Each structure stands twice: as structure tokens, then as C-alpha cells.
Amino acid sequence: MSIQAWTYLIVGFTFALYIGIAVWSRASSTSDFYVAGRGVSPLLNGMATGADWMSAASFISMAGLISFMGYTGTIYLMGWTGGYVLLALLLAPYLRKYGRYTVPEFIGDRYYSQTARVIAVFCAIFISFTYVAGQMRGVGVVFSRFLEVDVNVGVVIGALIVFLYAVLGGMRGITYTQVAQYCVLIVAFLIPAVAISWKLTGIPIPQIGFGSSLVTGEHAGVALLETLDAIHRDLGLPEYTGAWVPGKKGMVDVLAITMALMAGTAGLPHVLIRFYTVPNARAARWSAMWALAFIALLYTTAPAVAAFARVNLIQTLHEKPYTEAPQWFLTWEETGLIVFTDRNGDGLIQYSGDPAKNELTVDPDIMVLANPEIAELPAWVVALVAAGALAAALSTAAGLLLVISASISHDLLKSVLWRNMSQRDELRMARTAAAVAVVVAGILGIYPPGFVAQVVAFAFGLAAASFFPILLLGIFDKRTTKEGAIAGMLLGIGVTSAYILWFRFVDPSAGADQWFFGISPEGIGTVGMLLNFAVTMTVSRMTPPPPDEVLRLVEEIRLPSGSRDAA
């Protein structure tokens, strides 16, 4: 069977599975819709959290970026996994012990202010829509290649699928769907990684093959990373394993991006809401531990996949006649995500670090998807990778859309504008908000502001600058006041979003010499976070302390009670 036929078969089966699970576990109450009835086990919630958090950026784009960035690409590994440690230790168990539905609800109650709650709703919606744009674009990229439809048509198909199981099932349906999606995405990521590692290094464990020697080709007997460094030197590119060398990110920018990703992970509303679905705070902590274990399977494999894809791509294409280009190259060329420009007219594909000589432009988002084809793996493996990429993108998109839905229906309508709303009306409004959010998400997927991982990095920066300081201080600093929280959130997200918008849209050609201390838009969330902390703590000390009932709330959240935690 052809790759396209296998893709229709495997993707069709997985989509049917997701929709079937959503129908079986559809929400019948607001508790089911928002927090899955609080009855999800830590193991299953950890698996669902892994799928919710390992988005298209993790599956599709991260290894591709590492493949092009080399050593400095590990900012994504360190930032995203390190953030889960912060989440497990500092936020997840305390927010679960609080025992409500959403992050804006906690902020509104902790800071005894409807204004703070509304600002948190705005931040949650802004962050979620920024994040979901990357997911929907990832869906479009997969569909455009493997089902041979236009990228925009692929985005629409993905939006319809998310609509069916997110609007119908709510958090209950999404949770069990995400368990299935995690199984699909991790199998799809590991099978080609194992096969390529075995083929290139003779070792079936990618994490070990990554540090081993090649057993095939002209570089047989030479370590994989040594080979990549040598190839890069020959092509005039920075060494793959080089750190602070010309042509790569500077130390300050790497630190800023890593910190923004870590704090952003701990502050992402669609991840935090997952810990409201378990029975108690102890289960929330174990959920975070299980999630970290499930995530580690993919994240420890990604650097190996990046290196394998990089060496295969260059050895397959560099200085090869275009007329003899492999079929996968011609197919991806039709999507516009890989482009050959014959600058010197010799008909050879020249890949070079010199922009004047380079004839090959490759979108980093295709590296994981094209890797099985480049390595000449069977068609069913290629199709499985497509299904895994779709599972990663759709699972995260569903979680983000639920945050948007809950923020509008529960935090804005139910708590601020329509206080006497019945549970039936609230459930109807939640589903309506989710449906509208799907449409907006599809539009953002058609007109994204960057690569998948770039867009996601912006969302993490916004979460770091707005939510992380306010949540952390809300739990561990009783003196933090509503005035401080409001000022901190507004300044943090304002500075961060303005910086991103300026350097991505107003002046996208600006170089690193025009950035603030050399910090890129992906890392500016760290500056926004530090400003948030400083302003929140300063204003809080200049305003009256919180009322006694708020101080008691903070003490109750922080008191450990182990297995006796209240649901």
C-alpha cells in the first residue's frame, strides 16, 4: 500500500477511536465538563497530561529545531521538562487542594477581586489562543503532506475533529481521549527512532545510539556527533555541538528562553486545569510525577531523532543532482516547506552556511515528519508518524479550547455577568464558547505568527509573565494584595506581548543587536516575569494587607494533610 493509503487507514482509525471515546464519556454536568467529575486516577491523568502538554511543538517542531540549532536547541528540553519540576513542587498540589474549576477562579478568590479575575480570564484566553495557533498549524502541515490537501484545508479538518470531541465530551471526554492520544503519539515517535538508530548505529536504543558511532556510509566508525560537527564545518555552519559560537544564540538569550519556558510550563492554564481532575492534592502530585515520566520517553529521544534527521538529510541531498532527487523531496517540495533554488545553474543541490551559496531552504517543522521517508522506512511507519503528530496537536488543542470555554462560561459569565445562571445554561454556554473558540483557532492556524515551536514559545513567555508570579506569590506570600496582583499581571503580559508583537510583526527584520540585552521575543517572558514579581511585591507592601478570610484560605491551601486532603 502507498503512504497515502496507509495514512488514510491509520489516521481514520485513530480519529474514529477518539470520537468513540468522546461519545462514551460525554459530559452530563458542569463538573464533568470542567474537571471530569474529579474522578481521574493519577496514572491516567499523568498520561492525559503528557498528551495535553506534548503538543505539535514537542512532536513535530522541537526535534526539528534541535536539528538546525544543535546544542542551543536544548533550551526547549531544559525549559519544558524543568518547568514540570516547578509545577509538581510549587503549584499542582496546592491548586488541587483549593478545589475549584479554573485558574482565574483561584486568582479571583485569592486576591478577593473580580477585577483580578477578569484580567486572569483575559490572560488565559490570550495565552490559549496564542498556543492553539501553533497546534492547528501543525495539523495543517501534517494533512498537507500525507493526505495531499492544502494546508488550510488540513486546518479546517482538524478543527472539525476537535469540535466533535471537545464540545461533546468536555474535560471528561478530553481526558480519556488524551490517554488514547498519548499511546498513539509515543508509539509513533519511538518506532521510527528505534528503527533509524538501529540502521545508523546498530543500537536500537536511540538515547544510546545518539552517543555512538555510525555503522554505515562514508563516516562509518566515526561518532554521530563528531560526524555532524565535521559536516557542519565543511558546509560553513556553526558546529552542531558548539555552544557560544558565532551564528548561534548568546548565553543571555539562552538563559532567558529557558527560564521563560520553565516558568511558562508551570503557569500554563491548560496544564494547571488538569490537576483539578484528580481526587485530592496527593493525587495531583503523583499525576505530575507520572506526567514527567511519560514526557521523558519522548524528550530523551528527541535529541537523537534530531541528530539522525540532520545527518540523513544532508547526506541524502547535498551535492546531489536535482533530477535524481528522491520522491519524498519532490512531495514535500509541493507543500512549499522545502525549497530548492538553483543559484548557479549546475543542477546540483548545494546546502551551505553561506546565504549567497545556499540553494536549499528547509522548514524545521518537517524534519520529524520526513525523517522516516528520508531513512527509507516502510510506508506504514510514515503513516504512523502522521497519526502521532495529529494526536499531539489535537490533544493539546482540545485542552486549550476547554480553558477558553471555561474562562468565558464559568469565570466571566457565571461569576461576573450572569450570577444566577443555572447549571444547564452554564453547560450550554460552555459548549457554545468552545464552538466559537474552535472557529477562531482554525483562523489562527491558517494565519500563524511563526513556526509551530516559535508560536508555542510565545505562549509560554506570556504564561510566565502573567500567571506564574501571581500563582506562586498567591500560595507562598500571604502579604500579596489584589492591587499588587492586578498591577503585576497587567505589566507582565503587557510588556511581553508588546515586545513580541513589535519584533514579530512591526519590525520583524530587526536583529539581535536591537533586542533588549540580546533577548529574543521567545525569551522576553523572563523579563516580563521579573517585572511582574517586582511590581506585585512592591505594590503589595504599599497597600492594605489582604482580609483575614483570604489569609485563612492561604494557610488552608499550604497545610499538608497527605491522604486526608479534602476533595
Coordinates of C-alpha atoms in Angstrom, one line a residue:
M1 CA 0.0 0.0 0.0
S2 CA 1.1 3.6 -0.6
I3 CA 1.9 6.1 2.1
Q4 CA -1.3 7.9 1.4
A5 CA -3.4 4.7 1.7
W6 CA -1.7 3.8 5.0
T7 CA -2.3 7.3 6.3
Y8 CA -6.0 7.2 5.5
L9 CA -6.2 3.8 7.2
I10 CA -4.3 4.7 10.4
V11 CA -5.4 8.3 10.8
G12 CA -9.0 7.2 10.1
F13 CA -8.9 4.5 12.7
T14 CA -7.4 6.8 15.4
F15 CA -10.0 9.6 14.6
A16 CA -12.8 7.0 15.0
L17 CA -11.3 5.9 18.3
Y18 CA -11.1 9.5 19.6
I19 CA -14.7 10.3 18.6
G20 CA -15.9 7.0 20.0
I21 CA -14.3 7.7 23.4
A22 CA -15.8 11.2 23.4
V23 CA -19.3 9.8 22.8
W24 CA -18.8 7.1 25.5
S25 CA -17.5 9.6 28.1
R26 CA -19.5 12.7 27.2
A27 CA -20.1 15.2 29.9
S28 CA -23.6 15.4 31.5
S29 CA -22.8 18.1 34.2
T30 CA -20.6 21.1 34.6
S31 CA -18.4 19.1 36.9
D32 CA -17.9 16.6 34.1
F33 CA -17.3 19.3 31.5
Y34 CA -14.8 21.3 33.6
V35 CA -12.9 18.8 35.7
A36 CA -14.1 15.3 34.6
G37 CA -16.0 14.8 37.9
R38 CA -12.7 14.8 39.8
G39 CA -12.5 11.1 39.5
V40 CA -9.5 10.5 37.2
S41 CA -6.7 8.3 38.6
P42 CA -3.1 9.8 38.9
L43 CA -1.8 7.3 36.4
L44 CA -4.4 8.1 33.7
N45 CA -4.2 11.8 34.5
G46 CA -0.5 11.7 34.1
M47 CA -0.8 10.1 30.7
A48 CA -3.5 12.6 29.7
T49 CA -1.4 15.5 31.0
G50 CA 1.5 14.2 28.9
A51 CA -0.6 14.3 25.8
D52 CA -2.2 17.6 26.7
W53 CA 1.3 19.2 27.2
M54 CA 3.3 17.4 24.5
S55 CA 1.8 19.4 21.7
A56 CA 2.7 19.7 18.0
A57 CA 5.7 21.7 19.2
S58 CA 7.0 18.7 21.1
F59 CA 6.2 16.1 18.5
I60 CA 6.8 17.9 15.2
S61 CA 8.9 21.0 15.8
M62 CA 11.2 20.5 18.8
A63 CA 13.4 17.9 17.2
G64 CA 13.4 19.9 14.0
L65 CA 14.6 23.0 15.8
I66 CA 17.3 21.0 17.7
S67 CA 18.3 19.5 14.3
F68 CA 19.0 23.0 13.0
M69 CA 20.1 24.7 16.2
G70 CA 22.3 21.9 17.6
Y71 CA 23.4 22.4 21.2
T72 CA 21.4 25.6 21.8
G73 CA 18.2 23.8 20.7
T74 CA 18.3 22.1 24.1
I75 CA 16.7 25.2 25.6
Y76 CA 13.4 23.5 24.7
L77 CA 14.3 20.3 26.5
M78 CA 15.6 22.1 29.6
G79 CA 12.9 24.6 29.8
W80 CA 9.9 22.4 29.2
T81 CA 11.0 19.5 31.4
G82 CA 12.4 21.8 34.1
G83 CA 9.1 23.6 34.2
Y84 CA 7.3 20.3 35.2
V85 CA 9.5 20.1 38.3
L86 CA 8.4 23.6 39.3
L87 CA 4.8 22.6 38.6
A88 CA 4.9 19.4 40.7
L89 CA 6.6 21.0 43.6
L90 CA 5.2 24.5 43.8
L91 CA 1.8 24.7 42.2
A92 CA -0.1 21.5 41.3
P93 CA -0.9 20.1 44.8
Y94 CA -1.8 23.4 46.2
L95 CA -4.2 24.4 43.4
R96 CA -5.9 21.0 43.6
K97 CA -6.3 21.4 47.4
Y98 CA -8.1 24.7 46.6
G99 CA -10.6 22.5 44.8
R100 CA -12.4 24.8 42.3
Y101 CA -12.6 24.6 38.5
T102 CA -10.2 27.1 36.9
V103 CA -7.0 29.2 37.4
P104 CA -8.9 32.6 37.1
E105 CA -11.3 31.3 39.8
F106 CA -8.3 30.8 42.2
I107 CA -6.9 34.2 41.3
G108 CA -10.3 35.9 41.8
D109 CA -10.8 34.3 45.3
R110 CA -7.2 34.6 46.5
Y111 CA -7.0 38.2 45.5
Y112 CA -10.5 39.0 46.6
S113 CA -11.2 40.9 43.4
Q114 CA -13.5 40.4 40.4
T115 CA -11.1 42.7 38.5
A116 CA -8.2 40.4 39.1
R117 CA -10.4 37.5 38.0
V118 CA -11.4 39.2 34.7
I119 CA -7.8 40.1 34.0
A120 CA -6.9 36.5 34.6
V121 CA -9.6 35.4 32.2
F122 CA -8.2 37.7 29.5
C123 CA -4.7 36.4 30.1
A124 CA -5.9 32.7 29.9
I125 CA -7.8 33.4 26.7
F126 CA -4.9 35.3 25.1
I127 CA -2.3 32.7 26.1
S128 CA -4.5 29.8 24.9
F129 CA -5.3 31.3 21.6
T130 CA -1.6 32.0 21.0
Y131 CA -0.8 28.4 21.9
V132 CA -3.6 26.9 19.9
A133 CA -2.5 28.7 16.7
G134 CA 0.7 26.5 16.7
Q135 CA -1.3 23.3 17.2
M136 CA -3.7 24.0 14.4
R137 CA -0.9 24.9 12.0
G138 CA 0.8 21.6 12.9
V139 CA -2.4 19.8 11.9
G140 CA -2.4 21.6 8.6
V141 CA 1.2 20.7 7.9
V142 CA 0.5 17.0 8.5
F143 CA -2.6 16.9 6.4
S144 CA -1.0 18.9 3.6
R145 CA 1.7 16.3 3.2
F146 CA 0.2 13.0 4.0
L147 CA -3.4 13.5 2.7
E148 CA -2.2 15.8 -0.1
V149 CA -4.6 18.6 0.6
D150 CA -3.9 22.3 1.1
V151 CA -2.5 23.3 4.5
N152 CA -5.6 25.5 5.1
V153 CA -7.9 22.6 4.3
G154 CA -6.0 20.5 6.8
V155 CA -6.5 23.1 9.5
V156 CA -10.3 23.0 8.8
I157 CA -10.4 19.2 9.0
G158 CA -8.5 19.3 12.3
A159 CA -10.8 22.0 13.7
L160 CA -13.9 19.8 12.9
I161 CA -12.4 16.8 14.7
V162 CA -11.6 18.8 17.8
F163 CA -15.0 20.4 17.7
L164 CA -16.7 16.9 17.8
Y165 CA -14.9 15.6 20.9
A166 CA -14.1 18.8 22.8
V167 CA -17.6 20.3 22.6
L168 CA -19.4 17.0 23.2
G169 CA -17.2 15.4 25.8
G170 CA -15.8 18.4 27.8
M171 CA -12.9 17.6 30.2
R172 CA -14.3 14.1 30.8
G173 CA -14.2 13.2 27.2
I174 CA -11.0 15.0 26.5
T175 CA -9.2 13.2 29.4
Y176 CA -9.9 9.7 28.2
T177 CA -9.3 10.8 24.6
Q178 CA -5.9 12.2 25.6
V179 CA -5.0 8.9 27.2
A180 CA -5.5 7.2 23.8
Q181 CA -3.7 10.0 22.0
Y182 CA -0.7 9.7 24.3
C183 CA -0.4 6.0 23.4
V184 CA -0.6 6.8 19.7
L185 CA 1.9 9.7 19.8
I186 CA 4.5 7.9 21.9
V187 CA 4.4 4.8 19.8
A188 CA 4.6 6.9 16.6
F189 CA 7.6 8.8 17.9
L190 CA 9.5 5.8 19.3
I191 CA 9.1 3.2 16.5
P192 CA 10.9 5.3 13.7
A193 CA 13.5 6.5 16.3
V194 CA 14.4 2.9 17.3
A195 CA 14.5 1.8 13.6
I196 CA 16.7 4.6 12.5
S197 CA 19.0 4.3 15.5
W198 CA 19.4 0.6 14.7
K199 CA 20.0 1.4 11.0
L200 CA 22.6 4.1 11.5
T201 CA 24.4 2.9 14.7
G202 CA 23.5 -0.7 15.1
I203 CA 21.9 0.1 18.5
P204 CA 18.1 0.0 18.9
I205 CA 18.0 2.4 21.9
P206 CA 18.0 6.0 20.4
Q207 CA 19.4 7.5 23.6
I208 CA 22.4 5.3 23.4
G209 CA 22.7 5.4 19.6
F210 CA 22.9 9.2 19.9
G211 CA 26.3 8.9 21.5
S212 CA 27.6 6.0 19.4
S213 CA 29.4 5.6 16.1
L214 CA 27.8 5.2 12.7
V215 CA 28.0 1.8 11.1
T216 CA 27.0 2.8 7.5
G217 CA 28.1 5.3 4.9
E218 CA 31.3 7.2 4.3
H219 CA 31.6 8.2 8.0
A220 CA 31.3 4.6 9.3
G221 CA 33.2 4.2 12.5
V222 CA 33.0 7.9 13.4
A223 CA 30.8 9.0 16.3
L224 CA 27.5 10.5 15.2
L225 CA 28.0 13.9 16.8
E226 CA 31.6 14.1 15.5
T227 CA 30.3 13.4 12.1
L228 CA 27.8 16.2 12.4
D229 CA 30.4 18.6 13.6
A230 CA 32.6 17.7 10.7
I231 CA 29.8 18.1 8.2
H232 CA 28.9 21.5 9.6
R233 CA 32.5 22.7 9.4
D234 CA 32.7 21.6 5.7
L235 CA 29.4 23.5 4.9
G236 CA 30.4 26.7 6.7
L237 CA 27.9 26.2 9.5
P238 CA 28.5 26.5 13.3
E239 CA 29.5 23.2 14.9
Y240 CA 26.5 21.1 15.9
T241 CA 27.7 20.7 19.4
G242 CA 29.1 24.2 19.7
A243 CA 27.7 26.4 22.4
W244 CA 28.6 30.1 22.5
V245 CA 29.9 30.4 18.9
P246 CA 29.1 32.8 16.1
G247 CA 25.8 32.0 14.4
K248 CA 24.2 30.7 17.5
K249 CA 22.2 32.2 20.3
G250 CA 24.1 34.1 23.0
M251 CA 24.3 33.0 26.6
V252 CA 21.8 35.7 27.9
D253 CA 19.2 34.7 25.3
V254 CA 19.6 31.0 26.1
L255 CA 19.1 31.6 29.8
A256 CA 16.1 33.9 29.2
I257 CA 14.4 31.5 26.9
T258 CA 15.0 28.5 29.2
M259 CA 13.6 30.5 32.2
A260 CA 10.6 31.6 30.3
L261 CA 9.8 28.1 29.2
M262 CA 10.2 26.7 32.7
A263 CA 8.0 29.4 34.4
G264 CA 5.6 29.2 31.4
T265 CA 5.2 25.5 31.8
A266 CA 4.3 26.0 35.5
G267 CA 1.8 28.8 34.6
L268 CA 0.0 27.4 31.6
P269 CA -3.7 27.3 32.4
H270 CA -4.5 24.2 30.2
V271 CA -1.9 22.2 32.1
L272 CA -2.9 23.5 35.6
I273 CA -6.5 22.7 35.0
R274 CA -5.6 19.0 34.5
F275 CA -4.8 18.8 38.2
Y276 CA -8.3 19.7 39.2
T277 CA -9.5 16.4 37.7
V278 CA -7.9 14.1 40.4
P279 CA -9.5 13.3 43.8
N280 CA -7.0 15.2 46.1
A281 CA -3.7 17.1 46.4
R282 CA -1.7 13.9 46.9
A283 CA -3.1 12.5 43.6
A284 CA -2.2 15.8 41.9
R285 CA 1.4 15.5 43.0
W286 CA 1.5 11.9 41.8
S287 CA -0.1 13.0 38.5
A288 CA 2.7 15.4 37.9
M289 CA 5.3 12.7 38.6
W290 CA 3.6 10.3 36.2
A291 CA 3.3 13.0 33.6
L292 CA 7.0 13.7 33.9
A293 CA 7.8 10.1 33.4
F294 CA 5.6 9.8 30.3
I295 CA 7.0 13.0 28.9
A296 CA 10.6 11.8 29.4
L297 CA 10.1 9.0 27.0
L298 CA 9.7 11.5 24.2
Y299 CA 12.0 14.2 25.4
T300 CA 15.1 11.9 26.0
T301 CA 14.5 10.6 22.5
A302 CA 14.1 13.9 20.7
P303 CA 17.9 14.9 20.6
A304 CA 18.7 11.5 18.9
V305 CA 15.9 12.0 16.4
A306 CA 17.2 15.5 15.6
A307 CA 20.7 14.2 15.0
F308 CA 19.6 11.3 12.9
A309 CA 17.4 13.5 10.8
R310 CA 20.2 16.1 10.3
V311 CA 22.8 13.7 9.1
N312 CA 20.4 11.8 6.9
L313 CA 19.0 15.0 5.3
I314 CA 22.5 16.4 4.4
Q315 CA 23.9 13.1 3.2
T316 CA 20.9 12.4 1.1
L317 CA 20.6 15.8 -0.6
H318 CA 23.9 17.8 -0.5
E319 CA 25.6 18.0 -3.9
K320 CA 23.1 15.5 -5.4
P321 CA 21.6 16.2 -8.9
Y322 CA 18.1 17.7 -8.6
T323 CA 16.9 15.4 -11.4
E324 CA 17.8 12.4 -9.1
A325 CA 16.1 13.9 -6.0
P326 CA 14.2 11.2 -4.0
Q327 CA 10.4 11.1 -4.2
W328 CA 10.0 12.3 -0.6
F329 CA 11.8 15.5 -1.5
L330 CA 9.6 16.2 -4.5
T331 CA 6.4 15.5 -2.5
W332 CA 7.5 17.8 0.4
E333 CA 8.5 20.4 -2.2
E334 CA 4.9 20.6 -3.3
T335 CA 3.9 21.8 0.1
G336 CA 6.4 24.7 0.0
L337 CA 8.1 23.6 3.2
I338 CA 11.3 22.6 1.4
V339 CA 12.6 24.7 -1.5
F340 CA 15.4 24.2 -4.0
T341 CA 16.7 27.4 -5.8
D342 CA 19.4 26.6 -8.4
R343 CA 21.5 29.7 -7.9
N344 CA 24.5 28.7 -10.1
G345 CA 22.5 26.7 -12.7
D346 CA 24.6 23.5 -12.3
G347 CA 21.6 21.3 -11.3
L348 CA 23.2 20.2 -8.1
I349 CA 21.5 20.8 -4.7
Q350 CA 24.0 22.9 -2.6
Y351 CA 23.5 23.2 1.1
S352 CA 25.7 25.9 2.7
G353 CA 26.1 28.1 5.7
D354 CA 26.7 31.0 3.3
P355 CA 23.3 32.5 2.4
A356 CA 24.7 33.6 -1.0
K357 CA 25.6 30.0 -1.9
N358 CA 22.9 28.1 -0.1
E359 CA 20.3 26.6 -2.5
L360 CA 18.2 24.6 -0.1
T361 CA 15.6 26.0 2.3
V362 CA 14.0 23.6 4.8
D363 CA 11.2 24.4 7.3
P364 CA 12.3 22.8 10.6
D365 CA 8.7 21.6 11.1
I366 CA 9.1 18.9 8.5
M367 CA 12.1 17.1 10.0
V368 CA 10.3 14.7 12.2
L369 CA 7.6 14.0 9.7
A370 CA 10.0 13.5 6.8
N371 CA 12.6 11.5 8.8
P372 CA 11.1 8.0 8.2
E373 CA 10.9 8.7 4.5
I374 CA 14.5 10.0 4.4
A375 CA 15.6 6.8 6.2
E376 CA 13.6 4.7 3.7
L377 CA 11.4 3.1 6.4
P378 CA 8.2 1.2 5.4
A379 CA 5.1 3.2 4.4
W380 CA 3.1 2.2 7.4
V381 CA 5.8 3.8 9.7
V382 CA 5.5 7.1 7.8
A383 CA 1.7 7.0 8.2
L384 CA 2.0 6.2 11.9
V385 CA 4.2 9.3 12.4
A386 CA 1.5 11.3 10.7
A387 CA -1.1 9.9 13.1
G388 CA 1.1 10.6 16.1
A389 CA 1.7 14.2 15.0
L390 CA -2.1 14.7 14.7
A391 CA -2.6 13.1 18.1
A392 CA -0.1 15.5 19.7
A393 CA -1.6 18.6 18.1
L394 CA -5.3 17.7 18.6
S395 CA -4.9 16.7 22.2
T396 CA -3.3 20.0 23.2
A397 CA -5.7 22.0 21.1
A398 CA -8.7 20.3 22.9
G399 CA -7.2 21.2 26.3
L400 CA -6.6 24.8 25.3
L401 CA -10.1 25.1 23.9
L402 CA -11.6 23.9 27.1
V403 CA -9.6 26.5 29.0
I404 CA -11.1 29.2 26.7
S405 CA -14.6 27.7 27.2
A406 CA -14.3 27.5 31.0
S407 CA -12.9 31.0 31.2
I408 CA -15.8 32.5 29.3
S409 CA -18.7 30.4 30.6
H410 CA -17.6 29.9 34.2
D411 CA -15.3 32.8 35.1
L412 CA -16.8 35.6 33.0
L413 CA -20.5 34.8 32.5
K414 CA -21.4 32.7 35.6
S415 CA -19.2 34.6 38.1
V416 CA -19.4 38.1 36.8
L417 CA -22.1 38.9 34.3
W418 CA -24.9 36.3 34.9
R419 CA -24.6 35.2 38.5
N420 CA -27.9 33.3 38.7
M421 CA -27.2 31.1 35.7
S422 CA -28.4 27.6 36.0
Q423 CA -26.1 24.6 35.6
R424 CA -27.9 23.7 32.4
D425 CA -27.4 27.2 31.0
E426 CA -23.8 27.2 32.1
L427 CA -23.2 23.9 30.3
R428 CA -24.8 25.2 27.2
M429 CA -22.8 28.4 27.2
A430 CA -19.6 26.4 27.8
R431 CA -20.3 24.3 24.7
T432 CA -21.1 27.4 22.7
A433 CA -17.9 29.1 23.8
A434 CA -15.9 26.0 22.9
A435 CA -17.5 26.0 19.4
V436 CA -16.7 29.7 18.8
A437 CA -13.2 29.1 20.1
V438 CA -12.7 26.2 17.5
V439 CA -13.6 28.6 14.7
V440 CA -11.1 31.3 16.0
A441 CA -8.4 28.6 16.5
G442 CA -8.9 27.5 12.9
I443 CA -8.4 31.0 11.6
L444 CA -5.2 31.4 13.7
G445 CA -4.0 28.1 12.3
I446 CA -4.4 29.4 8.8
Y447 CA -2.6 32.7 9.6
P448 CA 0.0 31.7 12.2
P449 CA 2.6 34.2 13.5
G450 CA 5.6 31.8 13.1
F451 CA 6.9 28.2 13.2
V452 CA 4.9 25.8 15.4
A453 CA 7.5 25.8 18.2
Q454 CA 8.1 29.6 17.9
V455 CA 4.4 30.3 18.4
V456 CA 4.3 27.9 21.4
A457 CA 7.4 29.6 22.9
F458 CA 5.5 32.9 22.7
A459 CA 2.6 31.3 24.7
F460 CA 5.0 30.1 27.3
G461 CA 6.5 33.5 27.7
L462 CA 3.1 35.1 28.1
A463 CA 2.2 32.5 30.8
A464 CA 5.5 33.1 32.6
A465 CA 5.0 36.8 32.6
S466 CA 1.4 36.8 33.7
F467 CA 0.3 33.7 35.7
F468 CA 3.5 32.2 37.3
P469 CA 4.4 35.1 39.7
I470 CA 0.8 35.6 40.7
L471 CA 0.1 31.9 41.5
L472 CA 3.4 31.4 43.3
L473 CA 3.0 34.5 45.4
G474 CA -0.6 33.8 46.0
I475 CA 0.3 30.4 47.6
F476 CA 3.5 31.3 49.4
D477 CA 3.2 35.0 50.3
K478 CA 0.2 36.0 52.4
R479 CA 1.1 39.7 52.1
T480 CA 0.4 39.8 48.4
T481 CA -2.6 42.0 47.7
K482 CA -5.1 42.4 44.9
E483 CA -3.6 45.8 43.9
G484 CA -0.2 44.2 43.6
A485 CA -1.5 41.2 41.6
I486 CA -3.5 43.4 39.2
A487 CA -0.6 45.7 38.6
G488 CA 1.8 42.7 38.1
M489 CA -0.3 40.8 35.7
L490 CA -1.0 43.9 33.5
L491 CA 2.6 44.9 33.4
G492 CA 3.9 41.4 32.8
I493 CA 1.7 40.4 30.0
G494 CA 1.7 44.0 28.5
V495 CA 5.5 44.2 28.3
T496 CA 5.8 40.7 27.0
S497 CA 3.1 40.9 24.3
A498 CA 4.2 44.3 23.1
Y499 CA 7.8 43.1 22.7
I500 CA 6.7 40.0 20.8
L501 CA 4.3 42.0 18.6
W502 CA 6.9 44.6 17.8
F503 CA 9.7 42.3 16.8
R504 CA 7.5 39.7 15.1
F505 CA 5.1 42.0 13.2
V506 CA 6.1 45.7 13.3
D507 CA 9.8 45.3 12.8
P508 CA 10.5 41.6 12.0
S509 CA 13.8 42.3 10.3
A510 CA 15.4 43.7 13.4
G511 CA 18.5 41.7 14.5
A512 CA 19.8 40.7 17.9
D513 CA 21.6 44.0 18.2
Q514 CA 18.2 45.7 18.6
W515 CA 16.8 43.3 21.2
F516 CA 16.8 44.2 24.9
F517 CA 20.2 42.9 26.2
G518 CA 20.1 40.5 23.2
I519 CA 17.0 38.7 24.5
S520 CA 14.8 37.4 21.6
P521 CA 11.0 37.5 21.6
E522 CA 10.9 33.9 22.7
G523 CA 12.8 34.8 25.9
I524 CA 11.3 38.1 26.8
G525 CA 8.8 36.4 29.0
T526 CA 11.6 36.1 31.6
V527 CA 11.8 39.9 31.7
G528 CA 8.0 40.2 32.0
M529 CA 8.1 37.7 34.8
L530 CA 10.7 39.5 36.8
L531 CA 8.9 42.8 36.3
N532 CA 5.7 41.1 37.5
F533 CA 7.4 39.8 40.6
A534 CA 9.0 43.2 41.4
V535 CA 5.8 45.3 40.8
T536 CA 3.5 42.8 42.6
M537 CA 5.6 42.6 45.7
T538 CA 6.3 46.4 45.8
V539 CA 2.7 47.5 45.3
S540 CA 1.5 44.8 47.9
R541 CA 3.8 46.3 50.5
M542 CA 2.3 49.8 49.8
T543 CA -1.3 48.7 50.1
P544 CA -3.5 47.3 52.9
P545 CA -3.0 43.6 53.6
P546 CA -5.5 41.0 52.5
P547 CA -8.6 40.4 54.7
D548 CA -8.5 37.6 57.3
E549 CA -10.6 35.2 55.3
V550 CA -8.0 35.3 52.5
L551 CA -5.2 34.7 54.9
R552 CA -7.0 31.7 56.3
L553 CA -7.5 30.4 52.7
V554 CA -3.8 30.6 52.0
E555 CA -3.0 28.8 55.2
E556 CA -5.5 26.0 54.4
I557 CA -4.0 25.6 51.0
R558 CA -0.5 25.3 52.3
L559 CA -1.2 23.0 55.2
P560 CA -0.1 19.4 54.3
S561 CA -2.6 16.7 55.1
G562 CA -1.4 13.8 52.9
S563 CA -4.1 11.3 52.1
R564 CA -6.6 13.2 54.3
D565 CA -6.8 16.1 51.8
A566 CA -10.3 17.3 51.2
A567 CA -11.6 16.7 47.7

